[in-house]
Structure formats: structure tokens, C-alpha cells
Amino acid sequence: MSTTPPPQAVTSDTHPAGGGHPSREGAFGWLPAFGPRGRRAFAGAFGGYALDSYDYFTLPLSMVALAAYFGLDSGQTGLFTTVTLVVSAVGGAAAGVFADRVGRVRALMITVTTYAVFTVACGFAPDYETLLVFRALQGLGFGGEWAVGAILVAEYASARHRGRTLGAVQSAWAVGWALAAIVYTLVFSFVGDDLAWRVMFWTGALPALLLVWLRRRVHDAPQATAARERSAARGSFAAIFRPGTAGAPGLLRTTVFAGLLSTGVQGGYYTLATWIPTYLKSERGLSVVGTGGYLAFLISGAFLGYLTGGYLTDRLGRRRNIWLFALLSAVCVLAYAHIPGSAGTLLLVLGFPLGFCMSAIFSGFGSYLSELYPTEVRGTGQGFTYNAGRAVGAVFPTLVGFLADSWGVGGALVFGAAGYGLAALALLGLPETRGKELA
């Protein structure tokens, strides 16, 4: 028995909160339909997520230099990612509750402040243990930003275009990743490795510029705010774990399967995001500039994947889109990890479809998780399931780190493919929500 109400019929092509005009067709037809307030909300969420991505990738890109500076083995370097992602589950769940209780924009500002402050602090760490603590605290803000920003935009978006709208927000991750790769290439080309990794972390102060703009220009969707504030149960963990009865559907089943879906997708993704730079340098012998070139193919594929996946999640439905790209991502991971050492050009070219597929699968997450939960617990449900999946999926990069010494990084990367298999199975317990209107 399903524990979530069936999707509501689409009654209009506009969302009242957006204050816009009838929705238009085309890849970016959703943008003018948003209205001024909706577009500012989109810009704030996009900027926050791009800078969230930038701050996250300062660590993977600096991993080789960090390992040499502190004398770390693969297991210890993999632990950086696991600690960040596990603590981010706490931050993400807390941010979701804040979003339901104090509003989306206020919660967004808290998360941006947190990840910016502790990313900069990482650059001053005197030893491995201190850096591990600062990185964990950075995870508190990192965990909450996407869920809060996605909900903010979802509540302005029309049902017809919500998938591609949230896919566009998701594409900000590739923008931040690209910015980090460019800064990495410049910093490590002109600054010695012992200082360069610190400079990378210090550049994490960039999000401070966004905070001033968010405070003055971005506001929650009015109708969603009114609906949320009418409920006494807003921001309740008990509500998202309440089992259903014959007369009252609950959210327990939704929360369990959404958490498994998130675990699989993020386990696969973070395995690749964490270890591919190390794989390219240590096993493929690429220079800093060479690694940046290979990452350019991967990141450009990711950017187009986010946009394409957002469009397809509106056309195919949420579940079909995730199923399709779970299969394609698993195939790409296996191919990327087993290319012969002499096939350097093929490795370069395959980076594009790998980045495309492992990003397109994320495009439906913002709309899908928002549609699975009612307004009063939307932040709590989305924040918890996305970040619980992130925490459990964080085991994958550490497992790869410990196995890399005996299997090699390329061989251990196959565990990323297992995550995508788990995601495909989790969809069997979740309903399709395409076309559902949000308050």
C-alpha cells in the first residue's frame, strides 16, 4: 500500500507563488514564467549551490598535496570525504527542520555562512586531526544548502516545468566544480604544493559575497509560507517516520525508500568525485594541467547532463529518468575504470559521457523529493532523506581508499557502480509524482 497521496492533477501552467505569466515552451521557458521574485530565488539557490560545490571540491583537488604534506595513506585521505559527508547528514537534517520552522531563505543563509567559514578555517589547520575537525564542521553547512535551495525554488516553480527548473539549479554544481578546477590549475601551477592547498581553502571565502545579496533580495514563496505556517506539525521528524493506516497514509515508507535512493546515487557519485583526480594523477601519471584538461571533459559533460536530465524528468517522469541514468552511469564507471593504460585519448573522451550520466541522474532529485512530502514537512523530509543517503553513501569513498592500496584506485572505483544498482531498486518502493502541484 502506498504511503503517499497520489499526485494532484495539474490545474494550471503557472504557480501562484511565482507571480509570473503562463509558462512557455522551450529549454528555458520556465525562467520568464517565474516572475521577478522567483528569478531572484533561483539566482540565490543557483549561486549558493555553485559555491557549495566550489568549497567541496577544494579538498579532492588538493588531496595529493595534502597526503604528501601530512604523510597520509589512502585510507586517511578517504576519511576526509567520509567525515564531511557523514556530518553533512546532521547539518542537512537540521537545515531541513530550520527551513520548515524559520523559512527557506533564513535557513539558506545559515548553511552558506557555515560552509564558507569552515572551508577558510581548513586552510589554517596545523595538522591532520585539526583539518579533519574543520572539514567535518564544513559539512554541517554543505549538507543543508542544496535541500533548502531546492525547496525554495520548487515552491516557486510550476508543476509543468519543475523538473527542468530544478535541473538548472543542479547544474550549478558543475559551475562550482569548473571554477574549483580552474583555480586549482592556476594555484598549483604558480604556488608550491605545501602552500597551494592552503590557498585553495582560503578562496572558500567567496560565498560571503552571496550572503549580502540573499539578505536583501530573496524571499520565500508567499503561498508556501502561508501553508507551512498554518500547520502545527511543521518541521517534525516524527511526521516523516509515521507509518500509514487504512484511513491515513503515512510517510514512513516514502522516507525509507527515498533514503535508499539517495544512498545509492550519492554513493556512486561521491566515489567518482573524490577519487577521479587522484586516479588521473597517480595511476595515469597526468600533470596538474593534464588533470585539469581531463576534468574539463568530465565537468562539461556534467553541466549538460544536469540540464538534459532536468528536461527528461519532466518528459519521461521522475522514476524513468533515474532508472535510465542509473544504468548508464554504472556502465560508464566500469568502462572508465578498465580502460587500458595506453588508451589516453579514449579516457579523455569517455570523461564526457561519464560526467553527463552521473549528473543527469541528480536532476530529478530536487523536484522528486519536494513532491514526495507535504509543505509543512517538505524541508524536514527532503533534508533528512537526501543527507541520510549522503552519510551512508559516504562509506563508498572510504572503502575505495582502503582498497586502493591493494586493488589500485581504478579497480576500487567499481564500487561506485553498485551504488547505482541500489538506486534503481529503491525506486520500486516510490510513486511517480510528475505533475503534482505544490502549495
PDB file of N, CA and C in Angstrom, residues 368-402:
ATOM      1  N   TYR A 368      11.648  15.696  -7.338  1.00  0.00           N
ATOM      2  CA  TYR A 368      11.065  14.451  -6.835  1.00  0.00           C
ATOM      3  C   TYR A 368      10.907  14.464  -5.313  1.00  0.00           C
ATOM      4  N   LEU A 369      11.967  14.803  -4.596  1.00  0.00           N
ATOM      5  CA  LEU A 369      11.883  14.809  -3.140  1.00  0.00           C
ATOM      6  C   LEU A 369      10.930  15.887  -2.640  1.00  0.00           C
ATOM      7  N   SER A 370      10.888  17.026  -3.316  1.00  0.00           N
ATOM      8  CA  SER A 370       9.945  18.081  -2.922  1.00  0.00           C
ATOM      9  C   SER A 370       8.503  17.614  -3.080  1.00  0.00           C
ATOM     10  N   GLU A 371       8.243  16.838  -4.133  1.00  0.00           N
ATOM     11  CA  GLU A 371       6.884  16.380  -4.418  1.00  0.00           C
ATOM     12  C   GLU A 371       6.458  15.203  -3.551  1.00  0.00           C
ATOM     13  N   LEU A 372       7.397  14.512  -2.950  1.00  0.00           N
ATOM     14  CA  LEU A 372       7.060  13.356  -2.108  1.00  0.00           C
ATOM     15  C   LEU A 372       6.534  13.764  -0.737  1.00  0.00           C
ATOM     16  N   TYR A 373       6.780  15.020  -0.326  1.00  0.00           N
ATOM     17  CA  TYR A 373       6.420  15.450   1.035  1.00  0.00           C
ATOM     18  C   TYR A 373       5.478  16.651   1.007  1.00  0.00           C
ATOM     19  N   PRO A 374       4.544  16.711   1.974  1.00  0.00           N
ATOM     20  CA  PRO A 374       3.663  17.878   2.081  1.00  0.00           C
ATOM     21  C   PRO A 374       4.442  19.105   2.546  1.00  0.00           C
ATOM     22  N   THR A 375       3.845  20.284   2.348  1.00  0.00           N
ATOM     23  CA  THR A 375       4.539  21.554   2.586  1.00  0.00           C
ATOM     24  C   THR A 375       5.096  21.684   3.999  1.00  0.00           C
ATOM     25  N   GLU A 376       4.318  21.285   5.010  1.00  0.00           N
ATOM     26  CA  GLU A 376       4.722  21.526   6.396  1.00  0.00           C
ATOM     27  C   GLU A 376       5.945  20.727   6.822  1.00  0.00           C
ATOM     28  N   VAL A 377       6.264  19.624   6.124  1.00  0.00           N
ATOM     29  CA  VAL A 377       7.464  18.832   6.464  1.00  0.00           C
ATOM     30  C   VAL A 377       8.344  18.625   5.235  1.00  0.00           C
ATOM     31  N   ARG A 378       8.173  19.464   4.224  1.00  0.00           N
ATOM     32  CA  ARG A 378       8.955  19.296   2.982  1.00  0.00           C
ATOM     33  C   ARG A 378      10.446  19.470   3.252  1.00  0.00           C
ATOM     34  N   GLY A 379      10.814  20.490   4.019  1.00  0.00           N
ATOM     35  CA  GLY A 379      12.218  20.697   4.340  1.00  0.00           C
ATOM     36  C   GLY A 379      12.781  19.558   5.176  1.00  0.00           C
ATOM     37  N   THR A 380      12.017  19.114   6.164  1.00  0.00           N
ATOM     38  CA  THR A 380      12.470  18.028   7.034  1.00  0.00           C
ATOM     39  C   THR A 380      12.644  16.738   6.247  1.00  0.00           C
ATOM     40  N   GLY A 381      11.640  16.400   5.422  1.00  0.00           N
ATOM     41  CA  GLY A 381      11.709  15.163   4.649  1.00  0.00           C
ATOM     42  C   GLY A 381      12.822  15.165   3.635  1.00  0.00           C
ATOM     43  N   GLN A 382      12.914  16.250   2.862  1.00  0.00           N
ATOM     44  CA  GLN A 382      13.949  16.325   1.842  1.00  0.00           C
ATOM     45  C   GLN A 382      15.330  16.442   2.473  1.00  0.00           C
ATOM     46  N   GLY A 383      15.459  17.253   3.506  1.00  0.00           N
ATOM     47  CA  GLY A 383      16.752  17.403   4.161  1.00  0.00           C
ATOM     48  C   GLY A 383      17.242  16.109   4.768  1.00  0.00           C
ATOM     49  N   PHE A 384      16.313  15.350   5.401  1.00  0.00           N
ATOM     50  CA  PHE A 384      16.733  14.104   6.038  1.00  0.00           C
ATOM     51  C   PHE A 384      17.092  13.028   5.015  1.00  0.00           C
ATOM     52  N   THR A 385      16.209  12.777   4.041  1.00  0.00           N
ATOM     53  CA  THR A 385      16.450  11.659   3.116  1.00  0.00           C
ATOM     54  C   THR A 385      17.671  11.905   2.241  1.00  0.00           C
ATOM     55  N   TYR A 386      17.815  13.126   1.758  1.00  0.00           N
ATOM     56  CA  TYR A 386      18.965  13.421   0.900  1.00  0.00           C
ATOM     57  C   TYR A 386      20.270  13.277   1.668  1.00  0.00           C
ATOM     58  N   ASN A 387      20.282  13.763   2.893  1.00  0.00           N
ATOM     59  CA  ASN A 387      21.539  13.772   3.642  1.00  0.00           C
ATOM     60  C   ASN A 387      21.806  12.484   4.402  1.00  0.00           C
ATOM     61  N   ALA A 388      20.767  11.744   4.760  1.00  0.00           N
ATOM     62  CA  ALA A 388      20.994  10.405   5.300  1.00  0.00           C
ATOM     63  C   ALA A 388      21.616   9.533   4.221  1.00  0.00           C
ATOM     64  N   GLY A 389      21.125   9.695   2.982  1.00  0.00           N
ATOM     65  CA  GLY A 389      21.733   8.981   1.860  1.00  0.00           C
ATOM     66  C   GLY A 389      23.163   9.396   1.630  1.00  0.00           C
ATOM     67  N   ARG A 390      23.423  10.666   1.796  1.00  0.00           N
ATOM     68  CA  ARG A 390      24.789  11.172   1.652  1.00  0.00           C
ATOM     69  C   ARG A 390      25.697  10.573   2.713  1.00  0.00           C
ATOM     70  N   ALA A 391      25.210  10.464   3.952  1.00  0.00           N
ATOM     71  CA  ALA A 391      26.040   9.929   5.040  1.00  0.00           C
ATOM     72  C   ALA A 391      26.364   8.464   4.821  1.00  0.00           C
ATOM     73  N   VAL A 392      25.362   7.664   4.468  1.00  0.00           N
ATOM     74  CA  VAL A 392      25.607   6.235   4.240  1.00  0.00           C
ATOM     75  C   VAL A 392      26.428   6.048   2.960  1.00  0.00           C
ATOM     76  N   GLY A 393      26.106   6.829   1.936  1.00  0.00           N
ATOM     77  CA  GLY A 393      26.883   6.748   0.703  1.00  0.00           C
ATOM     78  C   GLY A 393      28.323   7.155   0.884  1.00  0.00           C
ATOM     79  N   ALA A 394      28.617   7.896   1.967  1.00  0.00           N
ATOM     80  CA  ALA A 394      29.985   8.331   2.238  1.00  0.00           C
ATOM     81  C   ALA A 394      30.910   7.173   2.556  1.00  0.00           C
ATOM     82  N   VAL A 395      30.351   6.032   2.883  1.00  0.00           N
ATOM     83  CA  VAL A 395      31.180   4.857   3.151  1.00  0.00           C
ATOM     84  C   VAL A 395      31.913   4.422   1.877  1.00  0.00           C
ATOM     85  N   PHE A 396      31.311   4.670   0.734  1.00  0.00           N
ATOM     86  CA  PHE A 396      31.887   4.224  -0.535  1.00  0.00           C
ATOM     87  C   PHE A 396      33.278   4.823  -0.786  1.00  0.00           C
ATOM     88  N   PRO A 397      33.473   6.164  -0.679  1.00  0.00           N
ATOM     89  CA  PRO A 397      34.814   6.703  -0.919  1.00  0.00           C
ATOM     90  C   PRO A 397      35.874   6.164   0.038  1.00  0.00           C
ATOM     91  N   THR A 398      35.496   5.950   1.314  1.00  0.00           N
ATOM     92  CA  THR A 398      36.463   5.406   2.264  1.00  0.00           C
ATOM     93  C   THR A 398      36.817   3.965   1.914  1.00  0.00           C
ATOM     94  N   LEU A 399      35.810   3.197   1.508  1.00  0.00           N
ATOM     95  CA  LEU A 399      36.060   1.818   1.099  1.00  0.00           C
ATOM     96  C   LEU A 399      37.023   1.780  -0.079  1.00  0.00           C
ATOM     97  N   VAL A 400      36.815   2.670  -1.041  1.00  0.00           N
ATOM     98  CA  VAL A 400      37.726   2.756  -2.178  1.00  0.00           C
ATOM     99  C   VAL A 400      39.131   3.115  -1.705  1.00  0.00           C
ATOM    100  N   GLY A 401      39.232   4.039  -0.747  1.00  0.00           N
ATOM    101  CA  GLY A 401      40.535   4.438  -0.237  1.00  0.00           C
ATOM    102  C   GLY A 401      41.305   3.291   0.381  1.00  0.00           C
ATOM    103  N   PHE A 402      40.629   2.476   1.185  1.00  0.00           N
ATOM    104  CA  PHE A 402      41.308   1.357   1.828  1.00  0.00           C
ATOM    105  C   PHE A 402      41.639   0.240   0.847  1.00  0.00           C
TER     106      PHE A 402
END
